[in-house]
mmCIF file of C-alpha atoms in Angstrom:
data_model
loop_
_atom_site.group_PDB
_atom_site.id
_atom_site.type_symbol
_atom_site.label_atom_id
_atom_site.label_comp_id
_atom_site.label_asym_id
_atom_site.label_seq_id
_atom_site.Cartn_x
_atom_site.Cartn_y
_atom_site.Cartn_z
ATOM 1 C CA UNK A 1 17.902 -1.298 -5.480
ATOM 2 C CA UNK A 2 17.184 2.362 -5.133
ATOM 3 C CA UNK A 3 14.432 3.895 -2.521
ATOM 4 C CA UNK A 4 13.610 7.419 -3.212
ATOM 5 C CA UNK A 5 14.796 9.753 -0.874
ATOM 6 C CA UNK A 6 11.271 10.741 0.698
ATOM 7 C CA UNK A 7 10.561 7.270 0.911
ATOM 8 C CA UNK A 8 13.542 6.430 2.937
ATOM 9 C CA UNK A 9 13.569 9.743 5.582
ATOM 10 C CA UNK A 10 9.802 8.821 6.398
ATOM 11 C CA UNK A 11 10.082 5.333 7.125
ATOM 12 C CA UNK A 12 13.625 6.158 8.982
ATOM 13 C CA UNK A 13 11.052 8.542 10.948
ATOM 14 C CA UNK A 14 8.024 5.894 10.818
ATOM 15 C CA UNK A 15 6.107 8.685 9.343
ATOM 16 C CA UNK A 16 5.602 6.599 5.904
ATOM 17 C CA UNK A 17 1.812 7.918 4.423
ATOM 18 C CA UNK A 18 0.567 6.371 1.633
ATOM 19 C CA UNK A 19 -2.391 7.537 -0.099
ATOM 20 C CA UNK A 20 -4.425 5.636 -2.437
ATOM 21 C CA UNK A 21 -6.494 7.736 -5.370
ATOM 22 C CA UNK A 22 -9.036 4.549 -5.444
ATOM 23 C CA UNK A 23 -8.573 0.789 -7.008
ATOM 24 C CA UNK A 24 -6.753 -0.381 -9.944
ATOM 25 C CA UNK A 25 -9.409 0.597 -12.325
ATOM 26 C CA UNK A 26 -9.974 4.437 -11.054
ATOM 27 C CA UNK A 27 -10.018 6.919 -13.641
ATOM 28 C CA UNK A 28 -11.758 9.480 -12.700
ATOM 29 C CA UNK A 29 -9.957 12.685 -13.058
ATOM 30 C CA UNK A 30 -12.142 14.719 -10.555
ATOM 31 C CA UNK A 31 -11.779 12.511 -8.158
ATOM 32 C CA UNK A 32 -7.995 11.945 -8.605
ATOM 33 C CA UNK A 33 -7.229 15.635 -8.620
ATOM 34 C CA UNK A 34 -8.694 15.827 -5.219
ATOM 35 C CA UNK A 35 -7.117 13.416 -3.997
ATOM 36 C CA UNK A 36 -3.476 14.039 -5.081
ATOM 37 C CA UNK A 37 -3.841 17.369 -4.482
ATOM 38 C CA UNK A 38 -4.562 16.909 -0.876
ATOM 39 C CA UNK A 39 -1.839 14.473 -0.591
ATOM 40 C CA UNK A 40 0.586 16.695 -1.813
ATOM 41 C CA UNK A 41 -1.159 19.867 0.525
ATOM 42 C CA UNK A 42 -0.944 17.356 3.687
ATOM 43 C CA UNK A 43 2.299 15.855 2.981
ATOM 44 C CA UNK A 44 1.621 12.468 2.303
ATOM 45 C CA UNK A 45 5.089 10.157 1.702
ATOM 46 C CA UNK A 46 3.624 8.940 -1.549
ATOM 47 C CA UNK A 47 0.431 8.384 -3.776
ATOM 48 C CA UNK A 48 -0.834 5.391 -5.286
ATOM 49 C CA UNK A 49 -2.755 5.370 -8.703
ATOM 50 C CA UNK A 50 -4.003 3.598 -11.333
ATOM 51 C CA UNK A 51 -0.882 2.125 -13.743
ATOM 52 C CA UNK A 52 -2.761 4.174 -16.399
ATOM 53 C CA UNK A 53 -0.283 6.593 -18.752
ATOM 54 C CA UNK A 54 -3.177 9.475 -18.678
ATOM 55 C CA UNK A 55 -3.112 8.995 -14.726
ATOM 56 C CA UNK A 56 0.564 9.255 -14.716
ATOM 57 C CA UNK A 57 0.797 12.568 -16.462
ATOM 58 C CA UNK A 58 -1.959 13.937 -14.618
ATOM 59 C CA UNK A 59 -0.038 13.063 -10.904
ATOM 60 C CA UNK A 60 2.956 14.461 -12.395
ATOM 61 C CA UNK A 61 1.368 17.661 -12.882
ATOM 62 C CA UNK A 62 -0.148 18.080 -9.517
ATOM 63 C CA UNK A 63 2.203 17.042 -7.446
ATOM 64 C CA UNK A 64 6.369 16.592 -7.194
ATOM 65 C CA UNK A 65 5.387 13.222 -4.639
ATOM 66 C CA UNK A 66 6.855 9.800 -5.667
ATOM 67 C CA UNK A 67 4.364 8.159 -7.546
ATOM 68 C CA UNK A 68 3.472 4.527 -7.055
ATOM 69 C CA UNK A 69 1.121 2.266 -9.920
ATOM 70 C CA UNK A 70 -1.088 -0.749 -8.626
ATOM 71 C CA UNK A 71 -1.122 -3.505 -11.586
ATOM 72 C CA UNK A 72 -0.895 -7.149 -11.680
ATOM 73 C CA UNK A 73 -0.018 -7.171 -15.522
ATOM 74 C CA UNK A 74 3.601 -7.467 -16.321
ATOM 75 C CA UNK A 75 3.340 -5.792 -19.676
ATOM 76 C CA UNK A 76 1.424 -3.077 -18.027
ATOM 77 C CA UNK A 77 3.688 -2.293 -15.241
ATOM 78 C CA UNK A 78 6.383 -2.402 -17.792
ATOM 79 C CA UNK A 79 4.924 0.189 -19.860
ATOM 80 C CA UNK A 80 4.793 2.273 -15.973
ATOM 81 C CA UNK A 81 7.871 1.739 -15.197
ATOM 82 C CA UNK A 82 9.354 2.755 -18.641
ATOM 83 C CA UNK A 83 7.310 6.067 -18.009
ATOM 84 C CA UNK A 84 9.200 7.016 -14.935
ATOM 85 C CA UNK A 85 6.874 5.714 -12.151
ATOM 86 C CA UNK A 86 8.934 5.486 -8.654
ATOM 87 C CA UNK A 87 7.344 2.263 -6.920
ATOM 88 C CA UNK A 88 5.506 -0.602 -8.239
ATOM 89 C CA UNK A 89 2.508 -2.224 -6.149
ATOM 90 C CA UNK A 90 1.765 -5.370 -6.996
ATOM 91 C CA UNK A 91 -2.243 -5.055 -6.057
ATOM 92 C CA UNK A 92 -4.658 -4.008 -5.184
ATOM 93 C CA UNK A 93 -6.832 -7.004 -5.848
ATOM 94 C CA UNK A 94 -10.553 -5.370 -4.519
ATOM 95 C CA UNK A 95 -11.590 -4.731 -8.345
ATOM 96 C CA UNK A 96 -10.733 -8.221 -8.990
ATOM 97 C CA UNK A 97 -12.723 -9.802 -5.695
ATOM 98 C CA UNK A 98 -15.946 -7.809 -6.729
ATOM 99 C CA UNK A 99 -15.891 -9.906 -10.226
ATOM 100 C CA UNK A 100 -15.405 -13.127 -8.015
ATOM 101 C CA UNK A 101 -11.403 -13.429 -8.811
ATOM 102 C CA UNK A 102 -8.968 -15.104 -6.362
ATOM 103 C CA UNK A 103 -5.662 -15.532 -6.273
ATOM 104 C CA UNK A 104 -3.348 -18.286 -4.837
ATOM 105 C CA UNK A 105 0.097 -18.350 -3.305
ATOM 106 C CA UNK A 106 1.738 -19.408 -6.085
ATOM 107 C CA UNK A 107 0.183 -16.550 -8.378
ATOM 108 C CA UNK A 108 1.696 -13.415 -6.216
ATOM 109 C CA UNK A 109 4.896 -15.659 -6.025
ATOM 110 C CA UNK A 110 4.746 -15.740 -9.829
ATOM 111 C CA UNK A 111 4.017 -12.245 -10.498
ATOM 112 C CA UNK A 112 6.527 -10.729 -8.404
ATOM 113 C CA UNK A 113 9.053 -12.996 -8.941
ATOM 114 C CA UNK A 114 8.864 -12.136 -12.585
ATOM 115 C CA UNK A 115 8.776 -8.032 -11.910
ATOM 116 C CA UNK A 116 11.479 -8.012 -9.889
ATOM 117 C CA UNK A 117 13.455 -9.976 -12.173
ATOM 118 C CA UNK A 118 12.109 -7.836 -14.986
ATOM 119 C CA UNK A 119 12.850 -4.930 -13.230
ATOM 120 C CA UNK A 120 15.823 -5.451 -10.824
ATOM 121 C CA UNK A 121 16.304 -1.493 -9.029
ATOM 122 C CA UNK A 122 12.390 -0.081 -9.295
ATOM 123 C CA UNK A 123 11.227 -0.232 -5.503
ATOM 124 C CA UNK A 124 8.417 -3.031 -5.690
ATOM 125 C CA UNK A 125 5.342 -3.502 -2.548
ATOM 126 C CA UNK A 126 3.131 -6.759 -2.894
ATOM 127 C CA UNK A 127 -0.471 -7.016 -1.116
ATOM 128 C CA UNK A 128 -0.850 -10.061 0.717
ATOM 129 C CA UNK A 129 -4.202 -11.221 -0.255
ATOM 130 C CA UNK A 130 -6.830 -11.765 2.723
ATOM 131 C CA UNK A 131 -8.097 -14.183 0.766
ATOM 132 C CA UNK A 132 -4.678 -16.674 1.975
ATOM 133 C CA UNK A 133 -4.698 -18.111 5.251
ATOM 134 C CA UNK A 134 -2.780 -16.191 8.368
ATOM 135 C CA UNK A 135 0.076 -19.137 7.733
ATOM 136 C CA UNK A 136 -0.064 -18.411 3.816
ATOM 137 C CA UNK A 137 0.359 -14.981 4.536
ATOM 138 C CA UNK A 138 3.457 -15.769 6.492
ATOM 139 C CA UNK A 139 4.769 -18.046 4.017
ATOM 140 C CA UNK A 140 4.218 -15.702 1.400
ATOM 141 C CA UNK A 141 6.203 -12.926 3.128
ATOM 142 C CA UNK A 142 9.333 -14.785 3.661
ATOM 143 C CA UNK A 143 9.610 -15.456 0.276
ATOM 144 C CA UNK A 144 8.662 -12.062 -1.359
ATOM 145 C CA UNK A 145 11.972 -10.840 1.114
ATOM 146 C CA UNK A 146 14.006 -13.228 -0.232
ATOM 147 C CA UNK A 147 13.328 -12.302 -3.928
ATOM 148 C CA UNK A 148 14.074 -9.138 -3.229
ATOM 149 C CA UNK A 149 10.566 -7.651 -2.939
ATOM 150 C CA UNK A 150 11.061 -3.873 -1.167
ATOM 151 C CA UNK A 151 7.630 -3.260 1.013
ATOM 152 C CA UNK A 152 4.858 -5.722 1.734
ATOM 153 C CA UNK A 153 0.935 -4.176 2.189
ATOM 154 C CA UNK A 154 -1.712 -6.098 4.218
ATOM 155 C CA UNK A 155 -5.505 -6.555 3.024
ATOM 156 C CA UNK A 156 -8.675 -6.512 5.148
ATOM 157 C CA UNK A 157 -11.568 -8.553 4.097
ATOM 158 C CA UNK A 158 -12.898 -6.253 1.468
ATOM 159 C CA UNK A 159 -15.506 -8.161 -0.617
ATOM 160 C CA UNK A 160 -18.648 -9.121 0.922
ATOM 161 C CA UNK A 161 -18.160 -12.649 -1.043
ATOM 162 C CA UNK A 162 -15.018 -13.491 -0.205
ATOM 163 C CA UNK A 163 -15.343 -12.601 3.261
ATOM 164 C CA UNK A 164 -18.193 -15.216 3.865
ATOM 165 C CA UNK A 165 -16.303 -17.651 2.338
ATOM 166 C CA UNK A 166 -12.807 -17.543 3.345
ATOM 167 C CA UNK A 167 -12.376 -16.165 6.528
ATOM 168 C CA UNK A 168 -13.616 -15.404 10.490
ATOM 169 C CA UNK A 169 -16.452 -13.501 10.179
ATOM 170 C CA UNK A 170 -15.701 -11.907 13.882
ATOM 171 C CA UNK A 171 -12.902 -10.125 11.699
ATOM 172 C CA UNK A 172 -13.758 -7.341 10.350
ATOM 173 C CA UNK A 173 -11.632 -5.197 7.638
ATOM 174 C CA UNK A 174 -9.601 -3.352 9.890
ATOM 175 C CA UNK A 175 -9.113 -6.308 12.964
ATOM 176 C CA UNK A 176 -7.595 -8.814 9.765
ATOM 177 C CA UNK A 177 -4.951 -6.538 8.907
ATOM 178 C CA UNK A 178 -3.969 -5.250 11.859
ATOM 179 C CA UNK A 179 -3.357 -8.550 12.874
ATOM 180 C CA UNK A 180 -1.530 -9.645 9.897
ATOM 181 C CA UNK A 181 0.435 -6.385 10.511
ATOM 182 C CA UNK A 182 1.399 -7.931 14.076
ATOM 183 C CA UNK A 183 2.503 -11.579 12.507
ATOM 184 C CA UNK A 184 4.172 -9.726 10.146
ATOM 185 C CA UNK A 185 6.378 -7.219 11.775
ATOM 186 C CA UNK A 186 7.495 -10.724 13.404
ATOM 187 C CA UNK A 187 8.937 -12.863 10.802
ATOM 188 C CA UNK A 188 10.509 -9.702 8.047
ATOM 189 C CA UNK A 189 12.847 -6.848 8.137
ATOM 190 C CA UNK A 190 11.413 -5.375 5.329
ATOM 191 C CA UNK A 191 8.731 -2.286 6.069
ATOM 192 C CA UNK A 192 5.374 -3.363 6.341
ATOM 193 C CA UNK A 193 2.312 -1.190 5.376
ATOM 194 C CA UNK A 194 -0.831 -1.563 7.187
ATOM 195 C CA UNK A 195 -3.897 -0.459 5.282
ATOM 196 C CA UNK A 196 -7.449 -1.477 4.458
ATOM 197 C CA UNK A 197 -10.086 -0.085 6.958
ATOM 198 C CA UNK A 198 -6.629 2.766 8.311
ATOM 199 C CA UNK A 199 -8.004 5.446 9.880
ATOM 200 C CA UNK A 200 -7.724 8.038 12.471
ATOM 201 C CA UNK A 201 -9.221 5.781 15.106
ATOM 202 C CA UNK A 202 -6.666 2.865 14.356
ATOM 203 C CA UNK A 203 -3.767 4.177 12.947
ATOM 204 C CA UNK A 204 -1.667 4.884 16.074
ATOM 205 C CA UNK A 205 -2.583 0.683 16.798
ATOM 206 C CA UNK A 206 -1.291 0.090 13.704
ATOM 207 C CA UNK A 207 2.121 1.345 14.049
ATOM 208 C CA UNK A 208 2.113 0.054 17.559
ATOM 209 C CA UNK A 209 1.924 -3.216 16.248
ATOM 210 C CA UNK A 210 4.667 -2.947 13.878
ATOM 211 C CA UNK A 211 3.654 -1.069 10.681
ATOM 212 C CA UNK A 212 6.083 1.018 9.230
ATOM 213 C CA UNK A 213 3.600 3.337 7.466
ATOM 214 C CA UNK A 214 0.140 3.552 6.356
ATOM 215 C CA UNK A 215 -2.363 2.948 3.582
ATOM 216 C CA UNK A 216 -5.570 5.480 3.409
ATOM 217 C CA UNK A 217 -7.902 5.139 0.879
ATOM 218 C CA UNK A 218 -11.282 5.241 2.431
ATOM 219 C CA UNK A 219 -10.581 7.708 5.453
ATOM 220 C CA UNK A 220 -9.419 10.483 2.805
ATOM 221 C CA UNK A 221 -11.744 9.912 -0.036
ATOM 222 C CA UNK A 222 -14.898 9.762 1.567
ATOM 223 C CA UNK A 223 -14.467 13.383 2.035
ATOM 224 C CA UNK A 224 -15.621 15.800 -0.175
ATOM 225 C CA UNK A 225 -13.796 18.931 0.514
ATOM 226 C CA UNK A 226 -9.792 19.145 -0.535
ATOM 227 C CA UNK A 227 -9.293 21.278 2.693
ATOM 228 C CA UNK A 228 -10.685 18.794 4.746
ATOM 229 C CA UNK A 229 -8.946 15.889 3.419
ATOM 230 C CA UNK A 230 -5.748 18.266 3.896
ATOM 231 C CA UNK A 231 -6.552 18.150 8.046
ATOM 232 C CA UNK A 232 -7.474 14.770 7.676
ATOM 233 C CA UNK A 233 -4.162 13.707 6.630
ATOM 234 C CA UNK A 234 -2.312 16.367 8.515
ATOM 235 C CA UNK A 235 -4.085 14.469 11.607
ATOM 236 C CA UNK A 236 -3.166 10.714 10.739
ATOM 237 C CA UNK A 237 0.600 12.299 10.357
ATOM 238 C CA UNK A 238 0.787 13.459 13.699
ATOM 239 C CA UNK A 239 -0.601 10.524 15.107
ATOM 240 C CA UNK A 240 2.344 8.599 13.590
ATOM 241 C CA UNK A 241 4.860 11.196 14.293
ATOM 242 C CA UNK A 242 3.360 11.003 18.199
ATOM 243 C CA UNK A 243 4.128 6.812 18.226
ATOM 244 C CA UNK A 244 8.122 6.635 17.233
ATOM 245 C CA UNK A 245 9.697 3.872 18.443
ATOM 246 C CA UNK A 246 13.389 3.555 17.624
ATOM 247 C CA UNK A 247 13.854 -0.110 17.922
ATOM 248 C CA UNK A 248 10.917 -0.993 15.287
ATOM 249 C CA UNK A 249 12.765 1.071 12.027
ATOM 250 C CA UNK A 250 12.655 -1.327 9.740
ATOM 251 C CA UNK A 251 16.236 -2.749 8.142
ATOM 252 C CA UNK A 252 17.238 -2.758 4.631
ATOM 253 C CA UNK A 253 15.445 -0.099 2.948
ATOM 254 C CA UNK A 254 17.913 1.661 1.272
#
């Protein structure tokens, strides 16, 4: 399985950035212009979008970035990954939670069981839903490594609905994945990104606790002005450049 080459060098450097344009069902131009833009003006690792061919050519015109899609359809990420897309994310499931969707175990085993087989050297990143247990979580994990899955992304508590309903209410969106970061960065050798609720204030906690990069959707796109999203991200950056630690670079990413 090939990683591309920006990819690799950041996590090597646990610099790994990730910026997300918005949820699976984002199309808004303006607003993805912005944000790619930025991410390619702050140097961000990589960008995540929606697996939509009209967002596809419009990332590959702003920015020379590895591109990642967000899909849970097969067919869909098929279509993606026939278009030249570098990673597949199999996620983000926040557009699903806010029409009262849930997913089990067995369903993210399914799905990316079946796109890695479909698609054997594409670099591939499941979320672990927030909706499964700590222990699920951890279950979940050792298997998506030993399929063959490249990255794994936590998940805060993100719907209101969910949240009431499934887990600790003392955890908020950032405090879940940070510690399903921790548990994580425990039990795989695969990289592990921490996002959901990643910002300035928390980022350098989540690499100390074993993330090998970050996810940033909210922390970038609440701001308005490209320039200031630039700093933004520029800022988060140095943070993780300022909290290397040699013995957590995650194994067999290449």
């Amino acid at each position: 399985m090939t990683m591309h080459k920006k990819i690799v060098n950041d996590f090597r450097k646990q610099q790994v950035l990730k910026i997300i344009s918005g949820c699976i069902n984002n199309f808004n131009e303006n607003e993805i212009y912005k944000t790619v833009r930025a991410a390619t003006l702050g140097e961000a690792t990589y960008i995540d979008i929606a697996a939509d061919l009209k967002v596809i050519s419009l990332a590959r015109k702003l920015t020379n970035l590895p591109i990642c899609v967000s899909s849970i359809i097969p067919q869909q990420i098929n279509t993606c990954v026939d278009n030249g897309v570098d990673i597949i994310e199999i996620g983000n499931f926040d557009a699903y939670y806010s029409q009262s969707m849930s997913f089990t175990m067995e369903d993210i085993k399914n799905i990316s069981r079946k796109v890695r087989q479909n698609h054997p050297s594409i670099t591939i990143c499941t979320t672990l839903p927030y909706i499964l247990s700590l222990k699920e979580q951890l279950e979940l994990a050792k298997y998506l490594e030993f399929i063959g899955i490249n990255l794994l992304q936590t998940e805060g508590t993100i719907n209101s609905y969910h949240t009431h309903k499934h887990v600790n209410l003392s955890l908020n969106n950032c405090h879940s994945t940070l510690l399903t970061t921790y548990n994580l960065s425990k039990i795989v050798n695969i990289p592990i990104i921490s996002a959901s609720g990643i910002s300035i204030n928390n980022a350098k906690v989540a690499m100390s606790y074993g993330a090998s990069g970050l996810g940033i959707k909210t922390a970038i796109s609440k701001i308005k002005n490209i320039d200031d999203k630039v700093k933004m991200i520029k800022s988060i950056k140095s943070i993780m450049s300022s909290n290397i630690q040699l013995d957590r670079i995650p194994l067999h990413i290449d």
